[in-house]
PDB file of C-alpha atoms in Angstrom:
ATOM      1  CA  MET V   1     -23.811 -97.525 -95.769  1.00  0.00           C
ATOM      2  CA  ILE V   2     -21.626 -94.591 -94.932  1.00  0.00           C
ATOM      3  CA  SER V   3     -21.786 -93.648 -91.321  1.00  0.00           C
ATOM      4  CA  ASP V   4     -23.317 -90.386 -90.249  1.00  0.00           C
ATOM      5  CA  ARG V   5     -21.361 -90.950 -86.885  1.00  0.00           C
ATOM      6  CA  LEU V   6     -18.307 -89.081 -85.748  1.00  0.00           C
ATOM      7  CA  PHE V   7     -15.862 -89.992 -83.049  1.00  0.00           C
ATOM      8  CA  VAL V   8     -13.961 -87.385 -81.578  1.00  0.00           C
ATOM      9  CA  TYR V   9     -11.144 -87.423 -78.946  1.00  0.00           C
ATOM     10  CA  GLY V  10      -9.632 -84.065 -78.593  1.00  0.00           C
ATOM     11  CA  THR V  11     -10.526 -80.664 -78.879  1.00  0.00           C
ATOM     12  CA  LEU V  12     -13.672 -81.252 -80.517  1.00  0.00           C
ATOM     13  CA  MET V  13     -15.260 -82.772 -77.446  1.00  0.00           C
ATOM     14  CA  ARG V  14     -17.733 -81.108 -75.209  1.00  0.00           C
ATOM     15  CA  GLY V  15     -16.106 -78.943 -72.471  1.00  0.00           C
ATOM     16  CA  PHE V  16     -13.866 -77.078 -75.218  1.00  0.00           C
ATOM     17  CA  ASP V  17     -14.431 -73.335 -75.845  1.00  0.00           C
ATOM     18  CA  HIS V  18     -13.733 -73.774 -79.503  1.00  0.00           C
ATOM     19  CA  PRO V  19     -15.751 -72.769 -82.239  1.00  0.00           C
ATOM     20  CA  MET V  20     -15.605 -76.136 -84.163  1.00  0.00           C
ATOM     21  CA  ALA V  21     -16.814 -77.705 -80.802  1.00  0.00           C
ATOM     22  CA  LYS V  22     -19.325 -75.461 -80.661  1.00  0.00           C
ATOM     23  CA  LEU V  23     -20.280 -76.142 -84.009  1.00  0.00           C
ATOM     24  CA  LEU V  24     -20.299 -80.090 -83.379  1.00  0.00           C
ATOM     25  CA  SER V  25     -22.537 -79.521 -80.234  1.00  0.00           C
ATOM     26  CA  ARG V  26     -25.105 -77.381 -82.458  1.00  0.00           C
ATOM     27  CA  SER V  27     -24.863 -79.857 -85.404  1.00  0.00           C
ATOM     28  CA  ALA V  28     -25.045 -83.224 -84.103  1.00  0.00           C
ATOM     29  CA  ASP V  29     -26.693 -85.391 -81.424  1.00  0.00           C
ATOM     30  CA  PHE V  30     -24.115 -86.554 -78.630  1.00  0.00           C
ATOM     31  CA  ILE V  31     -24.617 -90.219 -78.962  1.00  0.00           C
ATOM     32  CA  GLY V  32     -22.284 -91.178 -76.049  1.00  0.00           C
ATOM     33  CA  GLU V  33     -18.738 -91.768 -74.471  1.00  0.00           C
ATOM     34  CA  ALA V  34     -16.777 -94.283 -76.756  1.00  0.00           C
ATOM     35  CA  ARG V  35     -13.125 -95.678 -76.951  1.00  0.00           C
ATOM     36  CA  CYS V  36     -11.530 -97.375 -79.967  1.00  0.00           C
ATOM     37  CA  ARG V  37      -8.313 -99.197 -80.365  1.00  0.00           C
ATOM     38  CA  GLY V  38      -5.281 -97.003 -80.691  1.00  0.00           C
ATOM     39  CA  ARG V  39      -2.713 -94.827 -79.159  1.00  0.00           C
ATOM     40  CA  LEU V  40      -2.742 -91.261 -78.048  1.00  0.00           C
ATOM     41  CA  TYR V  41       0.100 -88.985 -78.323  1.00  0.00           C
ATOM     42  CA  LEU V  42       0.339 -85.221 -77.728  1.00  0.00           C
ATOM     43  CA  VAL V  43       1.294 -83.587 -80.843  1.00  0.00           C
ATOM     44  CA  LYS V  44       1.110 -79.956 -79.857  1.00  0.00           C
ATOM     45  CA  HIS V  45      -2.144 -78.249 -77.830  1.00  0.00           C
ATOM     46  CA  TYR V  46      -4.078 -80.884 -79.322  1.00  0.00           C
ATOM     47  CA  PRO V  47      -3.855 -84.974 -79.455  1.00  0.00           C
ATOM     48  CA  GLY V  48      -3.011 -87.610 -82.599  1.00  0.00           C
ATOM     49  CA  LEU V  49      -5.143 -90.646 -82.587  1.00  0.00           C
ATOM     50  CA  VAL V  50      -2.564 -93.504 -84.433  1.00  0.00           C
ATOM     51  CA  LEU V  51      -4.505 -96.992 -84.762  1.00  0.00           C
ATOM     52  CA  SER V  52      -2.924-100.062 -83.091  1.00  0.00           C
ATOM     53  CA  ASP V  53      -3.458-103.815 -83.302  1.00  0.00           C
ATOM     54  CA  ASP V  54      -2.847-104.434 -79.689  1.00  0.00           C
ATOM     55  CA  PRO V  55      -5.912-104.904 -77.557  1.00  0.00           C
ATOM     56  CA  GLU V  56      -4.377-102.816 -74.182  1.00  0.00           C
ATOM     57  CA  ASP V  57      -4.134 -99.578 -76.383  1.00  0.00           C
ATOM     58  CA  SER V  58      -7.726 -97.564 -75.877  1.00  0.00           C
ATOM     59  CA  VAL V  59      -8.091 -94.273 -76.764  1.00  0.00           C
ATOM     60  CA  PHE V  60     -11.356 -92.595 -75.042  1.00  0.00           C
ATOM     61  CA  GLY V  61     -13.938 -90.070 -76.615  1.00  0.00           C
ATOM     62  CA  GLU V  62     -17.179 -89.224 -77.799  1.00  0.00           C
ATOM     63  CA  VAL V  63     -19.412 -90.292 -80.505  1.00  0.00           C
ATOM     64  CA  TYR V  64     -21.520 -87.775 -82.197  1.00  0.00           C
ATOM     65  CA  ARG V  65     -24.433 -88.435 -85.001  1.00  0.00           C
ATOM     66  CA  LEU V  66     -24.069 -85.517 -87.709  1.00  0.00           C
ATOM     67  CA  ARG V  67     -27.385 -84.227 -88.876  1.00  0.00           C
ATOM     68  CA  ALA V  68     -25.805 -82.964 -92.062  1.00  0.00           C
ATOM     69  CA  ARG V  69     -23.340 -85.234 -92.335  1.00  0.00           C
ATOM     70  CA  ASP V  70     -21.717 -84.019 -95.901  1.00  0.00           C
ATOM     71  CA  GLU V  71     -21.408 -80.605 -95.220  1.00  0.00           C
ATOM     72  CA  LEU V  72     -20.119 -81.120 -91.496  1.00  0.00           C
ATOM     73  CA  LEU V  73     -17.712 -83.842 -92.660  1.00  0.00           C
ATOM     74  CA  ARG V  74     -16.317 -80.819 -95.154  1.00  0.00           C
ATOM     75  CA  GLU V  75     -16.101 -78.459 -92.345  1.00  0.00           C
ATOM     76  CA  PHE V  76     -14.139 -80.885 -89.805  1.00  0.00           C
ATOM     77  CA  ASP V  77     -11.995 -81.664 -93.096  1.00  0.00           C
ATOM     78  CA  MET V  78     -10.801 -78.236 -93.254  1.00  0.00           C
ATOM     79  CA  TYR V  79     -10.111 -77.604 -89.518  1.00  0.00           C
ATOM     80  CA  GLU V  80      -8.314 -81.215 -89.726  1.00  0.00           C
ATOM     81  CA  ALA V  81      -6.552 -79.803 -92.811  1.00  0.00           C
ATOM     82  CA  CYS V  82      -7.041 -82.947 -94.667  1.00  0.00           C
ATOM     83  CA  GLY V  83      -8.869 -84.025 -97.630  1.00  0.00           C
ATOM     84  CA  ASP V  84      -8.378 -83.157-101.647  1.00  0.00           C
ATOM     85  CA  SER V  85      -7.425 -79.434-101.324  1.00  0.00           C
ATOM     86  CA  PHE V  86      -4.408 -79.899 -99.035  1.00  0.00           C
ATOM     87  CA  PRO V  87      -1.258 -81.704-100.338  1.00  0.00           C
ATOM     88  CA  PRO V  88      -0.196 -84.869 -98.978  1.00  0.00           C
ATOM     89  CA  PRO V  89       0.777 -86.012 -96.543  1.00  0.00           C
ATOM     90  CA  THR V  90      -1.633 -84.427 -94.579  1.00  0.00           C
ATOM     91  CA  GLU V  91      -1.362 -84.275 -90.655  1.00  0.00           C
ATOM     92  CA  TYR V  92      -4.721 -86.320 -90.427  1.00  0.00           C
ATOM     93  CA  ILE V  93      -6.630 -88.677 -92.836  1.00  0.00           C
ATOM     94  CA  ARG V  94     -10.274 -89.211 -92.100  1.00  0.00           C
ATOM     95  CA  GLN V  95     -11.149 -92.648 -92.068  1.00  0.00           C
ATOM     96  CA  MET V  96     -14.087 -95.100 -90.786  1.00  0.00           C
ATOM     97  CA  LEU V  97     -13.021 -96.955 -87.564  1.00  0.00           C
ATOM     98  CA  SER V  98     -14.873 -99.367 -85.226  1.00  0.00           C
ATOM     99  CA  VAL V  99     -15.585 -97.550 -81.941  1.00  0.00           C
ATOM    100  CA  THR V 100     -17.183 -99.380 -78.824  1.00  0.00           C
ATOM    101  CA  LEU V 101     -19.768 -97.502 -76.519  1.00  0.00           C
ATOM    102  CA  GLN V 102     -20.102 -97.478 -72.793  1.00  0.00           C
ATOM    103  CA  ASP V 103     -22.723-100.039 -73.223  1.00  0.00           C
ATOM    104  CA  GLY V 104     -20.590-102.520 -75.085  1.00  0.00           C
ATOM    105  CA  SER V 105     -22.177-102.076 -78.310  1.00  0.00           C
ATOM    106  CA  ALA V 106     -20.184-101.615 -81.420  1.00  0.00           C
ATOM    107  CA  SER V 107     -20.264 -99.094 -83.867  1.00  0.00           C
ATOM    108  CA  GLU V 108     -18.538 -97.831 -87.202  1.00  0.00           C
ATOM    109  CA  ALA V 109     -17.833 -93.944 -86.946  1.00  0.00           C
ATOM    110  CA  TRP V 110     -15.334 -91.554 -88.878  1.00  0.00           C
ATOM    111  CA  SER V 111     -12.450 -90.428 -87.377  1.00  0.00           C
ATOM    112  CA  TYR V 112      -9.302 -88.167 -87.943  1.00  0.00           C
ATOM    113  CA  ILE V 113      -6.032 -90.352 -87.535  1.00  0.00           C
ATOM    114  CA  TYR V 114      -2.772 -88.775 -87.152  1.00  0.00           C
ATOM    115  CA  ASN V 115      -0.828 -89.360 -90.148  1.00  0.00           C
ATOM    116  CA  TRP V 116       2.753 -88.288 -89.594  1.00  0.00           C
ATOM    117  CA  PRO V 117       5.623 -89.676 -87.439  1.00  0.00           C
ATOM    118  CA  VAL V 118       5.045 -89.849 -83.727  1.00  0.00           C
ATOM    119  CA  ASP V 119       8.594 -90.800 -82.544  1.00  0.00           C
ATOM    120  CA  SER V 120       9.413 -87.649 -80.814  1.00  0.00           C
ATOM    121  CA  LEU V 121       6.346 -86.977 -79.464  1.00  0.00           C
ATOM    122  CA  PRO V 122       4.805 -87.807 -75.691  1.00  0.00           C
ATOM    123  CA  ARG V 123       2.470 -90.441 -75.653  1.00  0.00           C
ATOM    124  CA  ILE V 124      -1.089 -89.975 -73.606  1.00  0.00           C
ATOM    125  CA  ALA V 125      -0.750 -93.478 -71.896  1.00  0.00           C
ATOM    126  CA  SER V 126      -4.150 -93.097 -70.199  1.00  0.00           C
ATOM    127  CA  GLY V 127      -5.705 -92.786 -73.712  1.00  0.00           C
ATOM    128  CA  LYS V 128      -7.854 -89.518 -72.429  1.00  0.00           C
ATOM    129  CA  PHE V 129      -7.115 -86.170 -73.957  1.00  0.00           C
ATOM    130  CA  LEU V 130      -8.377 -84.423 -70.711  1.00  0.00           C
ATOM    131  CA  GLN V 131      -6.930 -86.225 -68.392  1.00  0.00           C
ATOM    132  CA  ARG V 132      -3.196 -86.414 -69.689  1.00  0.00           C
TER     133      ARG V 132
END
């Protein structure tokens, strides 16, 4: 099954006054806060998630259930400038990852993974973009 869930960890979260955040809140059901294994970096005014094998590394965000999955994923792919219409390597790639909800249950969700080098970027050690 292809997931209809989306894990967001930056400017698409609740509380951001951004047209794409508003589109998400209007077109999807908020499931809850969640975390995934990864490291968070400050790219510019937005973060980038890099996957990690270290169980100590967590990135915190929110999970949504997309009502019109394919249409919304196309919109968010455009916003994140990834997918077939953008030349590689794109800044982000969309892929499925395992997220843990606050009740401890695991879920698979789409998310946008940062795809460029992070050597010169500051790490957000808390894993929380809003508390950097």
